[in-house]
Amino acid sequence: MKAWVVRAWGEPDSMVFETVDDAPASDGLVRIKVEASAINFFDALLIAGTYQMKPEFPFTPGGEVAGTVISAPADSGFAPGDRVMAGALMDAIGHGGYAEVVDTLPMMVQRVPDGMSFEDAAAFNIVYQTGYFGLHIRAHIQPGEVLLVHGGAGGTGTAAIQLGKAAGATVIATAGTDEKVQVCLDIGADHGINYKTQDFADEVNRITEKRGADVIWDPVGGDVYDRSTKCIAFEGRIIIVGFTSGRIPEAKANHVLVKNYSVVGLHWGAYNLKKPELIQEVVRTLHEMYARGEIKPHISATYHLSDAVAALTEVASGRTTGKVLLIPNGS
């Protein structure tokens, strides 16, 4: 089979597209013919060696896929021909989704619901589970509250906007270009702010008549976090999702106390180890929401597998919106 292989830390163009061993899957693993795989920003960090997880060389990047089961353990509940979505084992056996075939653990595989395409399935799990755990389990968002979503045109941002609207919140989204602001509005945000031409804290306070946002989704950190503390509501919650700005901010405890708000962390991946039972519960809820039309991945671009370098370069540059996918050559 063909796969992209990383043999040394570097830029996306350091990957090599080559034929790799297609021996039978190891005992206990589900083998999947990949019909679509998602590109995530962290893939570029992984290849550069700057992500918190560092797989052993050689490895294939790509954390989420959708496709058809080729083979599966007898007790896994899966059989050849099943339509599935899955997480990949980049950290364990180096089998990521930038490939024609992927092997993974049965616990990381879920059936694709009726009516969901392989493309939507590949783009679904990470962003919507991250969004749901952040908004509902960490921040306990309530109907009628105001949600401020930073990076609203990105993968988790577009998911957070849709989940916020489904929860009954008024959603304000920020983005770095007018075109990206329009993406946020098109997928359901009530208000959009270009943070490069407007002071988002002033705008949030204006929109909310100085009350502020009850919940703030922050995957950026740095100055964005600092400024977010100027528009957080009484008893508000700032969800720390990541630090795409490159700077990890420091919370001023005295300010947290005086304004009576909370700063909560979200490491979605930890739930797979600490509370795996919640994962399946959330997955069922999200599939029901998809079936009702409340959420649907925003897929901005699709590339053939052989064009993975160009696709990942675009994602890493911040020029894309929503999710970017890889599909098999010839599809």
GROMACS .gro file of C-alpha atoms in nm:
model
  331
    1MET     CA    1   0.000   0.000   0.000
    2LYS     CA    2   0.099   0.367  -0.037
    3ALA     CA    3   0.150   0.592   0.264
    4TRP     CA    4   0.326   0.911   0.365
    5VAL     CA    5   0.621   0.832   0.590
    6VAL     CA    6   0.814   1.058   0.828
    7ARG     CA    7   1.173   0.952   0.899
    8ALA     CA    8   1.309   1.275   1.048
    9TRP     CA    9   1.165   1.592   1.204
   10GLY     CA   10   1.097   1.867   0.952
   11GLU     CA   11   0.846   2.059   0.744
   12PRO     CA   12   0.555   1.889   0.562
   13ASP     CA   13   0.771   1.846   0.251
   14SER     CA   14   1.006   1.621   0.450
   15MET     CA   15   0.747   1.344   0.427
   16VAL     CA   16   0.801   1.073   0.166
   17PHE     CA   17   0.518   0.906  -0.030
   18GLU     CA   18   0.619   0.542  -0.062
   19THR     CA   19   0.506   0.181  -0.072
   20VAL     CA   20   0.501   0.028   0.276
   21ASP     CA   21   0.453  -0.322   0.415
   22ASP     CA   22   0.097  -0.449   0.365
   23ALA     CA   23   0.133  -0.764   0.575
   24PRO     CA   24  -0.179  -0.883   0.763
   25ALA     CA   25  -0.285  -0.665   1.056
   26SER     CA   26  -0.135  -0.748   1.394
   27ASP     CA   27  -0.350  -0.947   1.637
   28GLY     CA   28  -0.612  -0.735   1.807
   29LEU     CA   29  -0.620  -0.458   1.545
   30VAL     CA   30  -0.888  -0.355   1.298
   31ARG     CA   31  -0.763  -0.299   0.943
   32ILE     CA   32  -0.946  -0.028   0.748
   33LYS     CA   33  -0.940   0.069   0.381
   34VAL     CA   34  -0.923   0.449   0.404
   35GLU     CA   35  -1.187   0.639   0.206
   36ALA     CA   36  -1.115   0.977   0.367
   37SER     CA   37  -0.873   1.109   0.626
   38ALA     CA   38  -0.864   1.445   0.799
   39ILE     CA   39  -0.573   1.686   0.820
   40ASN     CA   40  -0.530   1.864   1.152
   41PHE     CA   41  -0.301   2.150   1.254
   42PHE     CA   42  -0.129   1.924   1.504
   43ASP     CA   43  -0.010   1.701   1.219
   44ALA     CA   44   0.239   1.973   1.121
   45LEU     CA   45   0.360   1.999   1.482
   46LEU     CA   46   0.393   1.621   1.497
   47ILE     CA   47   0.609   1.614   1.183
   48ALA     CA   48   0.823   1.900   1.316
   49GLY     CA   49   0.878   1.722   1.647
   50THR     CA   50   0.720   2.005   1.846
   51TYR     CA   51   0.402   1.824   1.952
   52GLN     CA   52   0.372   1.677   2.302
   53MET     CA   53   0.356   1.329   2.148
   54LYS     CA   54   0.664   1.213   1.957
   55PRO     CA   55   0.618   0.884   1.771
   56GLU     CA   56   0.917   0.666   1.694
   57PHE     CA   57   1.049   0.680   1.337
   58PRO     CA   58   0.928   0.589   1.087
   59PHE     CA   59   0.564   0.688   1.127
   60THR     CA   60   0.267   0.799   0.919
   61PRO     CA   61   0.078   1.110   1.038
   62GLY     CA   62  -0.298   1.157   1.043
   63GLY     CA   63  -0.518   1.120   1.350
   64GLU     CA   64  -0.864   1.042   1.210
   65VAL     CA   65  -0.999   0.839   0.920
   66ALA     CA   66  -1.314   0.690   0.776
   67GLY     CA   67  -1.343   0.385   0.555
   68THR     CA   68  -1.438   0.021   0.521
   69VAL     CA   69  -1.324  -0.263   0.746
   70ILE     CA   70  -1.092  -0.511   0.573
   71SER     CA   71  -1.038  -0.738   0.873
   72ALA     CA   72  -1.111  -0.730   1.244
   73PRO     CA   73  -1.067  -0.947   1.556
   74ALA     CA   74  -1.354  -1.192   1.604
   75ASP     CA   75  -1.459  -1.034   1.934
   76SER     CA   76  -1.432  -0.672   1.817
   77GLY     CA   77  -1.791  -0.634   1.700
   78PHE     CA   78  -1.672  -0.534   1.352
   79ALA     CA   79  -1.668  -0.734   1.029
   80PRO     CA   80  -1.533  -0.687   0.677
   81GLY     CA   81  -1.740  -0.436   0.485
   82ASP     CA   82  -1.851  -0.231   0.787
   83ARG     CA   83  -1.846   0.147   0.734
   84VAL     CA   84  -1.645   0.299   1.018
   85MET     CA   85  -1.472   0.611   1.147
   86ALA     CA   86  -1.162   0.572   1.359
   87GLY     CA   87  -0.876   0.730   1.546
   88ALA     CA   88  -0.526   0.630   1.435
   89LEU     CA   89  -0.237   0.489   1.638
   90MET     CA   90   0.044   0.730   1.553
   91ASP     CA   91   0.190   0.710   1.903
   92ALA     CA   92   0.181   0.331   1.935
   93ILE     CA   93   0.259   0.167   1.601
   94GLY     CA   94   0.307   0.465   1.373
   95HIS     CA   95  -0.004   0.395   1.163
   96GLY     CA   96  -0.164   0.729   1.080
   97GLY     CA   97  -0.431   0.825   0.832
   98TYR     CA   98  -0.217   0.961   0.548
   99ALA     CA   99  -0.231   0.615   0.390
  100GLU     CA  100  -0.443   0.382   0.179
  101VAL     CA  101  -0.486   0.139   0.471
  102VAL     CA  102  -0.469   0.192   0.847
  103ASP     CA  103  -0.461  -0.044   1.147
  104THR     CA  104  -0.604   0.062   1.483
  105LEU     CA  105  -0.754  -0.067   1.807
  106PRO     CA  106  -1.121  -0.174   1.815
  107MET     CA  107  -1.185   0.074   2.100
  108MET     CA  108  -1.090   0.358   1.862
  109VAL     CA  109  -1.337   0.248   1.593
  110GLN     CA  110  -1.702   0.352   1.562
  111ARG     CA  111  -1.965   0.274   1.303
  112VAL     CA  112  -2.053   0.549   1.058
  113PRO     CA  113  -2.421   0.636   1.111
  114ASP     CA  114  -2.667   0.588   0.827
  115GLY     CA  115  -2.679   0.897   0.612
  116MET     CA  116  -2.328   1.017   0.698
  117SER     CA  117  -2.072   1.028   0.419
  118PHE     CA  118  -1.715   0.905   0.460
  119GLU     CA  119  -1.602   1.266   0.420
  120ASP     CA  120  -1.820   1.391   0.706
  121ALA     CA  121  -1.718   1.090   0.916
  122ALA     CA  122  -1.346   1.161   0.873
  123ALA     CA  123  -1.398   1.524   0.973
  124PHE     CA  124  -1.627   1.451   1.266
  125ASN     CA  125  -1.474   1.301   1.578
  126ILE     CA  126  -1.194   1.526   1.696
  127VAL     CA  127  -1.360   1.864   1.644
  128TYR     CA  128  -1.707   1.774   1.769
  129GLN     CA  129  -1.593   1.569   2.065
  130THR     CA  130  -1.350   1.846   2.161
  131GLY     CA  131  -1.629   2.101   2.128
  132TYR     CA  132  -1.884   1.899   2.322
  133PHE     CA  133  -1.651   1.813   2.609
  134GLY     CA  134  -1.540   2.174   2.632
  135LEU     CA  135  -1.878   2.343   2.616
  136HIS     CA  136  -2.095   2.092   2.802
  137ILE     CA  137  -1.873   1.891   3.034
  138ARG     CA  138  -1.613   2.154   3.127
  139ALA     CA  139  -1.803   2.482   3.090
  140HIS     CA  140  -2.164   2.359   3.143
  141ILE     CA  141  -2.301   2.600   2.886
  142GLN     CA  142  -2.667   2.694   2.936
  143PRO     CA  143  -2.944   2.814   2.703
  144GLY     CA  144  -2.952   3.192   2.678
  145GLU     CA  145  -2.583   3.239   2.757
  146VAL     CA  146  -2.336   3.422   2.534
  147LEU     CA  147  -2.056   3.215   2.381
  148LEU     CA  148  -1.746   3.381   2.236
  149VAL     CA  149  -1.558   3.151   1.995
  150HIS     CA  150  -1.203   3.248   1.902
  151GLY     CA  151  -1.065   3.101   1.581
  152GLY     CA  152  -1.423   3.056   1.471
  153ALA     CA  153  -1.341   2.958   1.113
  154GLY     CA  154  -1.108   2.674   1.215
  155GLY     CA  155  -1.192   2.310   1.273
  156THR     CA  156  -1.282   2.321   1.641
  157GLY     CA  157  -1.411   2.676   1.600
  158THR     CA  158  -1.672   2.584   1.341
  159ALA     CA  159  -1.777   2.289   1.558
  160ALA     CA  160  -1.800   2.509   1.869
  161ILE     CA  161  -2.020   2.759   1.684
  162GLN     CA  162  -2.264   2.487   1.576
  163LEU     CA  163  -2.266   2.322   1.919
  164GLY     CA  164  -2.318   2.657   2.089
  165LYS     CA  165  -2.618   2.737   1.871
  166ALA     CA  166  -2.760   2.388   1.933
  167ALA     CA  167  -2.725   2.455   2.307
  168GLY     CA  168  -2.933   2.771   2.278
  169ALA     CA  169  -2.650   3.021   2.317
  170THR     CA  170  -2.595   3.350   2.140
  171VAL     CA  171  -2.267   3.298   1.954
  172ILE     CA  172  -2.006   3.564   1.881
  173ALA     CA  173  -1.715   3.445   1.666
  174THR     CA  174  -1.376   3.600   1.592
  175ALA     CA  175  -1.158   3.539   1.287
  176GLY     CA  176  -0.862   3.706   1.117
  177THR     CA  177  -1.011   3.800   0.778
  178ASP     CA  178  -1.345   3.926   0.656
  179GLU     CA  179  -1.380   3.609   0.449
  180LYS     CA  180  -1.331   3.390   0.757
  181VAL     CA  181  -1.577   3.604   0.954
  182GLN     CA  182  -1.831   3.534   0.680
  183VAL     CA  183  -1.767   3.160   0.718
  184CYS     CA  184  -1.853   3.192   1.088
  185LEU     CA  185  -2.176   3.375   1.007
  186ASP     CA  186  -2.267   3.128   0.734
  187ILE     CA  187  -2.249   2.831   0.973
  188GLY     CA  188  -2.462   2.999   1.237
  189ALA     CA  189  -2.275   3.260   1.443
  190ASP     CA  190  -2.498   3.550   1.546
  191HIS     CA  191  -2.213   3.802   1.535
  192GLY     CA  192  -1.872   3.800   1.368
  193ILE     CA  193  -1.564   4.007   1.458
  194ASN     CA  194  -1.247   4.056   1.254
  195TYR     CA  195  -0.996   4.068   1.540
  196LYS     CA  196  -0.732   4.226   1.315
  197THR     CA  197  -0.942   4.533   1.241
  198GLN     CA  198  -1.158   4.548   1.555
  199ASP     CA  199  -1.092   4.518   1.928
  200PHE     CA  200  -1.290   4.203   2.002
  201ALA     CA  201  -1.321   4.278   2.375
  202ASP     CA  202  -1.475   4.617   2.304
  203GLU     CA  203  -1.708   4.462   2.046
  204VAL     CA  204  -1.820   4.185   2.282
  205ASN     CA  205  -1.892   4.436   2.556
  206ARG     CA  206  -2.086   4.651   2.308
  207ILE     CA  207  -2.292   4.357   2.179
  208THR     CA  208  -2.369   4.234   2.534
  209GLU     CA  209  -2.426   4.585   2.673
  210LYS     CA  210  -2.114   4.549   2.892
  211ARG     CA  211  -2.227   4.219   3.044
  212GLY     CA  212  -1.960   4.016   2.865
  213ALA     CA  213  -1.946   3.658   2.739
  214ASP     CA  214  -2.051   3.375   2.970
  215VAL     CA  215  -1.830   3.119   2.797
  216ILE     CA  216  -1.514   3.190   2.595
  217TRP     CA  217  -1.362   2.924   2.368
  218ASP     CA  218  -0.987   2.991   2.344
  219PRO     CA  219  -0.762   2.775   2.126
  220VAL     CA  220  -0.524   3.069   2.070
  221GLY     CA  221  -0.382   3.179   2.407
  222GLY     CA  222  -0.131   3.465   2.421
  223ASP     CA  223  -0.276   3.811   2.373
  224VAL     CA  224  -0.617   3.666   2.288
  225TYR     CA  225  -0.645   3.513   2.635
  226ASP     CA  226  -0.526   3.834   2.799
  227ARG     CA  227  -0.783   4.041   2.614
  228SER     CA  228  -1.058   3.784   2.677
  229THR     CA  229  -1.037   3.857   3.049
  230LYS     CA  230  -1.161   4.208   2.963
  231CYS     CA  231  -1.491   4.077   2.825
  232ILE     CA  232  -1.570   3.779   3.049
  233ALA     CA  233  -1.903   3.794   3.232
  234PHE     CA  234  -1.958   3.754   3.605
  235GLU     CA  235  -1.940   3.376   3.675
  236GLY     CA  236  -1.809   3.328   3.320
  237ARG     CA  237  -1.585   3.041   3.208
  238ILE     CA  238  -1.280   3.065   2.981
  239ILE     CA  239  -1.205   2.728   2.820
  240ILE     CA  240  -0.835   2.678   2.745
  241VAL     CA  241  -0.820   2.461   2.433
  242GLY     CA  242  -0.472   2.532   2.296
  243PHE     CA  243  -0.204   2.788   2.216
  244THR     CA  244  -0.189   2.841   1.841
  245SER     CA  245  -0.046   3.189   1.905
  246GLY     CA  246   0.270   3.023   2.036
  247ARG     CA  247   0.252   3.194   2.376
  248ILE     CA  248   0.112   3.027   2.686
  249PRO     CA  249  -0.060   3.299   2.892
  250GLU     CA  250  -0.061   3.329   3.270
  251ALA     CA  251  -0.389   3.363   3.459
  252LYS     CA  252  -0.392   3.649   3.709
  253ALA     CA  253  -0.546   3.490   4.016
  254ASN     CA  254  -0.648   3.823   4.167
  255HIS     CA  255  -0.842   3.910   3.851
  256VAL     CA  256  -1.011   3.568   3.851
  257LEU     CA  257  -1.116   3.630   4.211
  258VAL     CA  258  -1.241   3.988   4.171
  259LYS     CA  259  -1.442   3.920   3.853
  260ASN     CA  260  -1.560   3.582   3.984
  261TYR     CA  261  -1.489   3.378   3.670
  262SER     CA  262  -1.331   3.038   3.604
  263VAL     CA  263  -1.044   2.930   3.382
  264VAL     CA  264  -1.091   2.565   3.283
  265GLY     CA  265  -0.860   2.342   3.084
  266LEU     CA  266  -0.969   2.103   2.813
  267HIS     CA  267  -0.751   1.807   2.717
  268TRP     CA  268  -1.003   1.599   2.524
  269GLY     CA  269  -0.762   1.311   2.466
  270ALA     CA  270  -0.730   1.251   2.840
  271TYR     CA  271  -1.091   1.134   2.856
  272ASN     CA  272  -0.998   0.828   2.652
  273LEU     CA  273  -0.785   0.716   2.948
  274LYS     CA  274  -0.954   0.874   3.249
  275LYS     CA  275  -1.325   0.847   3.164
  276PRO     CA  276  -1.365   0.637   2.847
  277GLU     CA  277  -1.730   0.570   2.928
  278LEU     CA  278  -1.803   0.937   2.859
  279ILE     CA  279  -1.661   0.909   2.507
  280GLN     CA  280  -1.927   0.664   2.392
  281GLU     CA  281  -2.202   0.864   2.558
  282VAL     CA  282  -2.090   1.183   2.384
  283VAL     CA  283  -2.051   1.003   2.050
  284ARG     CA  284  -2.412   0.882   2.067
  285THR     CA  285  -2.530   1.235   2.145
  286LEU     CA  286  -2.331   1.385   1.858
  287HIS     CA  287  -2.457   1.127   1.609
  288GLU     CA  288  -2.814   1.211   1.713
  289MET     CA  289  -2.741   1.582   1.664
  290TYR     CA  290  -2.599   1.511   1.318
  291ALA     CA  291  -2.908   1.310   1.225
  292ARG     CA  292  -3.127   1.605   1.331
  293GLY     CA  293  -2.922   1.842   1.116
  294GLU     CA  294  -2.792   2.045   1.413
  295ILE     CA  295  -2.427   1.987   1.328
  296LYS     CA  296  -2.237   1.913   1.007
  297PRO     CA  297  -1.862   1.941   0.941
  298HIS     CA  298  -1.751   2.242   0.741
  299ILE     CA  299  -1.515   2.088   0.484
  300SER     CA  300  -1.337   2.360   0.290
  301ALA     CA  301  -1.108   2.153   0.069
  302THR     CA  302  -1.040   1.796  -0.042
  303TYR     CA  303  -0.707   1.674  -0.180
  304HIS     CA  304  -0.592   1.343  -0.320
  305LEU     CA  305  -0.365   1.140  -0.094
  306SER     CA  306  -0.066   1.204  -0.319
  307ASP     CA  307  -0.111   1.580  -0.261
  308ALA     CA  308  -0.084   1.558   0.118
  309VAL     CA  309   0.219   1.789   0.137
  310ALA     CA  310   0.031   2.073  -0.034
  311ALA     CA  311  -0.278   2.012   0.180
  312LEU     CA  312  -0.090   2.008   0.509
  313THR     CA  313   0.110   2.316   0.410
  314GLU     CA  314  -0.216   2.504   0.356
  315VAL     CA  315  -0.355   2.393   0.692
  316ALA     CA  316  -0.033   2.480   0.876
  317SER     CA  317  -0.032   2.826   0.719
  318GLY     CA  318  -0.372   2.910   0.866
  319ARG     CA  319  -0.520   2.987   0.527
  320THR     CA  320  -0.786   2.714   0.536
  321THR     CA  321  -1.120   2.704   0.715
  322GLY     CA  322  -1.301   2.417   0.885
  323LYS     CA  323  -1.159   2.078   0.789
  324VAL     CA  324  -0.935   1.970   0.500
  325LEU     CA  325  -0.949   1.608   0.384
  326LEU     CA  326  -0.742   1.357   0.192
  327ILE     CA  327  -0.916   1.102  -0.032
  328PRO     CA  328  -0.768   0.811  -0.230
  329ASN     CA  329  -0.609   0.888  -0.566
  330GLY     CA  330  -0.861   0.836  -0.842
  331SER     CA  331  -1.164   0.910  -0.623
   0.00000   0.00000   0.00000
